[in-house]
PDB file of C-alpha atoms in Angstrom:
ATOM      1  CA  UNK K  17     100.332 104.298  99.329  1.00  0.00           C
ATOM      2  CA  UNK K  18     100.798 106.587 102.302  1.00  0.00           C
ATOM      3  CA  UNK K  19     104.323 107.359 103.495  1.00  0.00           C
ATOM      4  CA  UNK K  20     104.848 107.684 107.258  1.00  0.00           C
ATOM      5  CA  UNK K  21     108.038 109.317 108.540  1.00  0.00           C
ATOM      6  CA  UNK K  22     108.996 108.668 112.151  1.00  0.00           C
ATOM      7  CA  UNK K  23     110.716 111.785 113.514  1.00  0.00           C
ATOM      8  CA  UNK K  24     110.042 111.106 117.169  1.00  0.00           C
ATOM      9  CA  UNK K  25     113.281 111.072 119.206  1.00  0.00           C
ATOM     10  CA  UNK K  26     113.537 108.703 122.149  1.00  0.00           C
ATOM     11  CA  UNK K  27     117.198 109.277 122.936  1.00  0.00           C
ATOM     12  CA  UNK K  28     119.020 112.560 123.473  1.00  0.00           C
ATOM     13  CA  UNK K  29     121.340 112.035 120.492  1.00  0.00           C
ATOM     14  CA  UNK K  30     118.482 111.493 118.041  1.00  0.00           C
ATOM     15  CA  UNK K  31     118.179 114.646 115.941  1.00  0.00           C
ATOM     16  CA  UNK K  32     115.979 114.644 112.861  1.00  0.00           C
ATOM     17  CA  UNK K  33     116.705 118.294 112.041  1.00  0.00           C
ATOM     18  CA  UNK K  34     120.493 117.928 111.785  1.00  0.00           C
ATOM     19  CA  UNK K  35     121.490 119.741 108.550  1.00  0.00           C
ATOM     20  CA  UNK K  36     122.705 117.836 105.497  1.00  0.00           C
ATOM     21  CA  UNK K  37     123.729 120.143 102.637  1.00  0.00           C
ATOM     22  CA  UNK K  38     121.991 122.951 104.499  1.00  0.00           C
ATOM     23  CA  UNK K  39     118.641 121.162 104.816  1.00  0.00           C
ATOM     24  CA  UNK K  40     117.238 119.246 107.796  1.00  0.00           C
ATOM     25  CA  UNK K  41     117.736 115.525 107.309  1.00  0.00           C
ATOM     26  CA  UNK K  42     114.004 114.900 107.810  1.00  0.00           C
ATOM     27  CA  UNK K  43     113.232 117.213 104.873  1.00  0.00           C
ATOM     28  CA  UNK K  44     115.618 115.307 102.606  1.00  0.00           C
ATOM     29  CA  UNK K  45     114.070 112.038 103.770  1.00  0.00           C
ATOM     30  CA  UNK K  46     110.583 113.295 102.880  1.00  0.00           C
ATOM     31  CA  UNK K  47     111.779 114.478  99.462  1.00  0.00           C
ATOM     32  CA  UNK K  48     113.283 111.080  98.694  1.00  0.00           C
ATOM     33  CA  UNK K  49     110.179 109.260  99.915  1.00  0.00           C
ATOM     34  CA  UNK K  50     107.872 111.366  97.756  1.00  0.00           C
ATOM     35  CA  UNK K  51     110.042 110.629  94.709  1.00  0.00           C
ATOM     36  CA  UNK K  52     108.732 107.065  94.924  1.00  0.00           C
ATOM     37  CA  UNK K  53     105.965 106.466  92.387  1.00  0.00           C
ATOM     38  CA  UNK K  54     104.039 104.320  94.866  1.00  0.00           C
ATOM     39  CA  UNK K  55     103.917 107.036  97.552  1.00  0.00           C
ATOM     40  CA  UNK K  56     101.058 109.473  97.016  1.00  0.00           C
ATOM     41  CA  UNK K  57     101.502 111.585 100.155  1.00  0.00           C
ATOM     42  CA  UNK K  58     103.424 111.576 103.412  1.00  0.00           C
ATOM     43  CA  UNK K  59     102.915 112.417 107.070  1.00  0.00           C
ATOM     44  CA  UNK K  60     105.615 112.953 109.679  1.00  0.00           C
ATOM     45  CA  UNK K  61     105.069 111.870 113.288  1.00  0.00           C
ATOM     46  CA  UNK K  62     106.628 114.391 115.677  1.00  0.00           C
ATOM     47  CA  UNK K  63     106.627 115.280 119.363  1.00  0.00           C
ATOM     48  CA  UNK K  64     103.791 117.655 120.165  1.00  0.00           C
ATOM     49  CA  UNK K  65     106.169 120.192 121.693  1.00  0.00           C
ATOM     50  CA  UNK K  66     108.263 120.198 118.494  1.00  0.00           C
ATOM     51  CA  UNK K  67     105.380 120.738 116.061  1.00  0.00           C
ATOM     52  CA  UNK K  68     106.359 124.324 115.199  1.00  0.00           C
ATOM     53  CA  UNK K  69     109.925 123.296 114.355  1.00  0.00           C
ATOM     54  CA  UNK K  70     108.963 120.405 112.098  1.00  0.00           C
ATOM     55  CA  UNK K  71     106.117 122.266 110.399  1.00  0.00           C
ATOM     56  CA  UNK K  72     108.783 124.516 108.877  1.00  0.00           C
ATOM     57  CA  UNK K  73     110.467 121.565 107.181  1.00  0.00           C
ATOM     58  CA  UNK K  74     107.924 118.869 106.215  1.00  0.00           C
ATOM     59  CA  UNK K  75     104.582 119.023 104.457  1.00  0.00           C
ATOM     60  CA  UNK K  76     102.304 117.325 106.985  1.00  0.00           C
ATOM     61  CA  UNK K  77     103.375 117.031 110.627  1.00  0.00           C
ATOM     62  CA  UNK K  78     101.276 114.905 112.987  1.00  0.00           C
ATOM     63  CA  UNK K  79     101.963 115.879 116.626  1.00  0.00           C
ATOM     64  CA  UNK K  80     101.577 113.294 119.389  1.00  0.00           C
ATOM     65  CA  UNK K  81     102.409 112.983 123.064  1.00  0.00           C
ATOM     66  CA  UNK K  82     103.979 109.584 123.747  1.00  0.00           C
ATOM     67  CA  UNK K  83     106.736 107.847 125.711  1.00  0.00           C
ATOM     68  CA  UNK K  84     108.386 106.134 122.766  1.00  0.00           C
ATOM     69  CA  UNK K  85     108.238 105.513 119.021  1.00  0.00           C
ATOM     70  CA  UNK K  86     105.857 102.563 119.267  1.00  0.00           C
ATOM     71  CA  UNK K  87     103.330 104.513 121.303  1.00  0.00           C
ATOM     72  CA  UNK K  88     103.715 107.493 118.959  1.00  0.00           C
ATOM     73  CA  UNK K  89     103.053 105.279 115.934  1.00  0.00           C
ATOM     74  CA  UNK K  90      99.947 103.788 117.527  1.00  0.00           C
ATOM     75  CA  UNK K  91      98.555 107.228 118.322  1.00  0.00           C
ATOM     76  CA  UNK K  92      99.082 108.373 114.739  1.00  0.00           C
ATOM     77  CA  UNK K  93      98.302 105.024 113.098  1.00  0.00           C
ATOM     78  CA  UNK K  94      96.670 105.602 109.697  1.00  0.00           C
ATOM     79  CA  UNK K  95      93.712 103.586 108.453  1.00  0.00           C
ATOM     80  CA  UNK K  96      95.439 102.457 105.262  1.00  0.00           C
ATOM     81  CA  UNK K  97      98.593 100.492 104.358  1.00  0.00           C
ATOM     82  CA  UNK K  98     101.702 102.620 104.729  1.00  0.00           C
ATOM     83  CA  UNK K  99     105.424 102.692 104.148  1.00  0.00           C
ATOM     84  CA  UNK K 100     107.247 103.554 107.380  1.00  0.00           C
ATOM     85  CA  UNK K 101     110.669 105.182 107.357  1.00  0.00           C
ATOM     86  CA  UNK K 102     112.766 106.883 110.014  1.00  0.00           C
ATOM     87  CA  UNK K 103     113.344 110.613 109.502  1.00  0.00           C
ATOM     88  CA  UNK K 104     117.137 110.429 109.424  1.00  0.00           C
ATOM     89  CA  UNK K 105     117.489 108.382 106.219  1.00  0.00           C
ATOM     90  CA  UNK K 106     118.346 110.927 103.475  1.00  0.00           C
ATOM     91  CA  UNK K 107     119.735 108.296 101.084  1.00  0.00           C
ATOM     92  CA  UNK K 108     116.382 106.491 100.873  1.00  0.00           C
ATOM     93  CA  UNK K 109     116.146 104.863  97.446  1.00  0.00           C
ATOM     94  CA  UNK K 110     112.807 105.505  95.705  1.00  0.00           C
ATOM     95  CA  UNK K 111     113.204 102.386  93.547  1.00  0.00           C
ATOM     96  CA  UNK K 112     113.477 100.252  96.678  1.00  0.00           C
ATOM     97  CA  UNK K 113     110.369 101.835  98.207  1.00  0.00           C
ATOM     98  CA  UNK K 114     108.545 101.117  94.937  1.00  0.00           C
ATOM     99  CA  UNK K 115     109.740  97.506  94.973  1.00  0.00           C
ATOM    100  CA  UNK K 116     108.688  96.848  98.579  1.00  0.00           C
ATOM    101  CA  UNK K 117     105.294  98.490  98.023  1.00  0.00           C
ATOM    102  CA  UNK K 118     104.877  96.393  94.871  1.00  0.00           C
ATOM    103  CA  UNK K 119     105.482  93.211  96.848  1.00  0.00           C
ATOM    104  CA  UNK K 120     102.807  94.282  99.306  1.00  0.00           C
ATOM    105  CA  UNK K 121     100.232  94.891  96.573  1.00  0.00           C
ATOM    106  CA  UNK K 122     101.129  91.615  94.880  1.00  0.00           C
ATOM    107  CA  UNK K 123     100.929  89.329  97.933  1.00  0.00           C
ATOM    108  CA  UNK K 124      99.103  91.437 100.579  1.00  0.00           C
ATOM    109  CA  UNK K 125     100.985  90.164 103.648  1.00  0.00           C
ATOM    110  CA  UNK K 126     100.589  91.951 106.984  1.00  0.00           C
ATOM    111  CA  UNK K 127     103.983  93.583 106.375  1.00  0.00           C
ATOM    112  CA  UNK K 128     106.951  93.597 103.988  1.00  0.00           C
ATOM    113  CA  UNK K 129     110.236  93.960 105.875  1.00  0.00           C
ATOM    114  CA  UNK K 130     113.825  94.038 104.551  1.00  0.00           C
ATOM    115  CA  UNK K 131     116.066  91.633 106.462  1.00  0.00           C
ATOM    116  CA  UNK K 132     119.860  91.373 106.711  1.00  0.00           C
ATOM    117  CA  UNK K 133     121.681  88.039 106.489  1.00  0.00           C
ATOM    118  CA  UNK K 134     122.158  87.946 110.277  1.00  0.00           C
ATOM    119  CA  UNK K 135     118.381  88.101 110.748  1.00  0.00           C
ATOM    120  CA  UNK K 136     118.166  91.731 111.864  1.00  0.00           C
ATOM    121  CA  UNK K 137     115.175  93.543 110.406  1.00  0.00           C
ATOM    122  CA  UNK K 138     114.881  97.065 109.031  1.00  0.00           C
ATOM    123  CA  UNK K 139     111.580  97.726 110.789  1.00  0.00           C
ATOM    124  CA  UNK K 140     111.736 101.457 110.038  1.00  0.00           C
ATOM    125  CA  UNK K 141     112.032 100.861 106.289  1.00  0.00           C
ATOM    126  CA  UNK K 142     109.031  98.641 105.644  1.00  0.00           C
ATOM    127  CA  UNK K 143     105.379  98.357 104.585  1.00  0.00           C
ATOM    128  CA  UNK K 144     102.666  97.701 107.195  1.00  0.00           C
ATOM    129  CA  UNK K 145      98.955  96.950 107.402  1.00  0.00           C
ATOM    130  CA  UNK K 146      97.611  99.094 110.261  1.00  0.00           C
ATOM    131  CA  UNK K 147      95.257  96.698 112.072  1.00  0.00           C
ATOM    132  CA  UNK K 148      97.596  93.669 112.144  1.00  0.00           C
ATOM    133  CA  UNK K 149     100.316  96.029 113.373  1.00  0.00           C
ATOM    134  CA  UNK K 150      98.099  97.268 116.198  1.00  0.00           C
ATOM    135  CA  UNK K 151      97.327  93.663 117.180  1.00  0.00           C
ATOM    136  CA  UNK K 152     101.042  92.794 117.045  1.00  0.00           C
ATOM    137  CA  UNK K 153     101.932  95.663 119.375  1.00  0.00           C
ATOM    138  CA  UNK K 154      99.300  94.566 121.878  1.00  0.00           C
ATOM    139  CA  UNK K 155     100.533  90.957 121.715  1.00  0.00           C
ATOM    140  CA  UNK K 156     104.160  92.005 122.121  1.00  0.00           C
ATOM    141  CA  UNK K 157     103.349  94.219 125.086  1.00  0.00           C
ATOM    142  CA  UNK K 158     101.383  91.376 126.681  1.00  0.00           C
ATOM    143  CA  UNK K 159     104.548  89.256 126.436  1.00  0.00           C
ATOM    144  CA  UNK K 160     106.631  92.024 127.988  1.00  0.00           C
ATOM    145  CA  UNK K 161     108.400  93.127 124.802  1.00  0.00           C
ATOM    146  CA  UNK K 162     108.888  96.869 124.266  1.00  0.00           C
ATOM    147  CA  UNK K 163     111.100  97.201 121.172  1.00  0.00           C
ATOM    148  CA  UNK K 164     109.636  97.531 117.694  1.00  0.00           C
ATOM    149  CA  UNK K 165     111.998  94.846 116.387  1.00  0.00           C
ATOM    150  CA  UNK K 166     110.260  92.353 118.706  1.00  0.00           C
ATOM    151  CA  UNK K 167     106.778  93.636 117.842  1.00  0.00           C
ATOM    152  CA  UNK K 168     107.118  92.571 114.202  1.00  0.00           C
ATOM    153  CA  UNK K 169     107.704  88.987 115.330  1.00  0.00           C
ATOM    154  CA  UNK K 170     103.942  88.896 115.917  1.00  0.00           C
ATOM    155  CA  UNK K 171     103.220  89.790 112.274  1.00  0.00           C
ATOM    156  CA  UNK K 172     102.833  87.462 109.319  1.00  0.00           C
ATOM    157  CA  UNK K 173     105.344  89.436 107.278  1.00  0.00           C
ATOM    158  CA  UNK K 174     107.176  88.863 104.012  1.00  0.00           C
ATOM    159  CA  UNK K 175     110.941  89.021 104.537  1.00  0.00           C
ATOM    160  CA  UNK K 176     113.045  90.520 101.750  1.00  0.00           C
ATOM    161  CA  UNK K 177     116.773  89.714 101.667  1.00  0.00           C
ATOM    162  CA  UNK K 178     118.783  92.934 101.506  1.00  0.00           C
ATOM    163  CA  UNK K 179     121.930  91.159 100.363  1.00  0.00           C
ATOM    164  CA  UNK K 180     120.106  89.460  97.490  1.00  0.00           C
ATOM    165  CA  UNK K 181     118.717  92.803  96.311  1.00  0.00           C
ATOM    166  CA  UNK K 182     122.156  94.409  96.674  1.00  0.00           C
ATOM    167  CA  UNK K 183     123.619  91.816  94.282  1.00  0.00           C
ATOM    168  CA  UNK K 184     121.416  93.340  91.593  1.00  0.00           C
ATOM    169  CA  UNK K 185     121.879  96.955  92.675  1.00  0.00           C
ATOM    170  CA  UNK K 186     124.487  97.911  95.320  1.00  0.00           C
ATOM    171  CA  UNK K 187     122.682 101.226  95.961  1.00  0.00           C
ATOM    172  CA  UNK K 188     120.066  99.248  97.903  1.00  0.00           C
ATOM    173  CA  UNK K 189     122.206  99.331 101.045  1.00  0.00           C
ATOM    174  CA  UNK K 190     122.453 103.147 100.981  1.00  0.00           C
ATOM    175  CA  UNK K 191     118.708 103.278 101.599  1.00  0.00           C
ATOM    176  CA  UNK K 192     119.210 102.064 105.178  1.00  0.00           C
ATOM    177  CA  UNK K 193     121.897 104.606 106.105  1.00  0.00           C
ATOM    178  CA  UNK K 194     120.990 106.805 109.073  1.00  0.00           C
ATOM    179  CA  UNK K 195     122.467 110.204 109.932  1.00  0.00           C
ATOM    180  CA  UNK K 196     123.317 110.146 113.633  1.00  0.00           C
ATOM    181  CA  UNK K 197     126.499 112.259 113.878  1.00  0.00           C
ATOM    182  CA  UNK K 198     128.682 114.808 112.070  1.00  0.00           C
ATOM    183  CA  UNK K 199     130.643 111.904 110.581  1.00  0.00           C
ATOM    184  CA  UNK K 200     127.407 110.567 109.120  1.00  0.00           C
ATOM    185  CA  UNK K 201     126.592 114.019 107.710  1.00  0.00           C
ATOM    186  CA  UNK K 202     129.901 114.091 105.847  1.00  0.00           C
ATOM    187  CA  UNK K 203     129.237 110.664 104.328  1.00  0.00           C
ATOM    188  CA  UNK K 204     125.667 111.602 103.356  1.00  0.00           C
ATOM    189  CA  UNK K 205     126.758 114.848 101.689  1.00  0.00           C
ATOM    190  CA  UNK K 206     129.530 113.102  99.747  1.00  0.00           C
ATOM    191  CA  UNK K 207     127.170 110.324  98.638  1.00  0.00           C
ATOM    192  CA  UNK K 208     124.465 112.776  97.574  1.00  0.00           C
ATOM    193  CA  UNK K 209     126.972 114.552  95.332  1.00  0.00           C
ATOM    194  CA  UNK K 210     128.022 111.227  93.818  1.00  0.00           C
ATOM    195  CA  UNK K 211     124.401 110.245  93.199  1.00  0.00           C
ATOM    196  CA  UNK K 212     123.750 113.589  91.510  1.00  0.00           C
ATOM    197  CA  UNK K 213     126.604 112.988  89.081  1.00  0.00           C
ATOM    198  CA  UNK K 214     125.054 109.588  88.329  1.00  0.00           C
ATOM    199  CA  UNK K 215     121.711 111.163  87.491  1.00  0.00           C
ATOM    200  CA  UNK K 216     119.952 110.571  90.821  1.00  0.00           C
ATOM    201  CA  UNK K 217     117.720 113.547  91.617  1.00  0.00           C
ATOM    202  CA  UNK K 218     117.962 115.308  94.974  1.00  0.00           C
TER     203      UNK K 218
END
């Protein structure tokens, strides 16, 4: 399966090159994604004017000019099923990526999306079929919705309970952690060291 990393900032505070243990967070995210047995290769969607910066850190940057993440994804939409992750998730768990991809191959829904108990969806940590996703975006836009969390409402997706998975392996929740500030960096660095001592490769 293809891995797609979204490193396309919409807001000023979004920084996918913030260093974690001396490496840009997007680079760590790509490393973790490619550790997944189901992921054969990865692309990273970036702003066209930031291509040079990201090309130094990730293996395959795809530059686009767009107003937001949804438009950027549509412009770089692959022609095969893909696992989408945001570029500031350095604690991504390869076993969880493998599990979600496995569910897709087993049942072939239009998407496989992890969902919290309160109903909120991890739309940037999920598997998607490209054409149904394109149709969903068009339908959502026609209804006046602009956020990606509303777009997926137009997909026939398989919901996966995060809390149920976490009962079996508490590390599941780390996969959804995002680095947004210096406080987040400190937590990520501490957790990476703990995972290393437990035999998790980084």
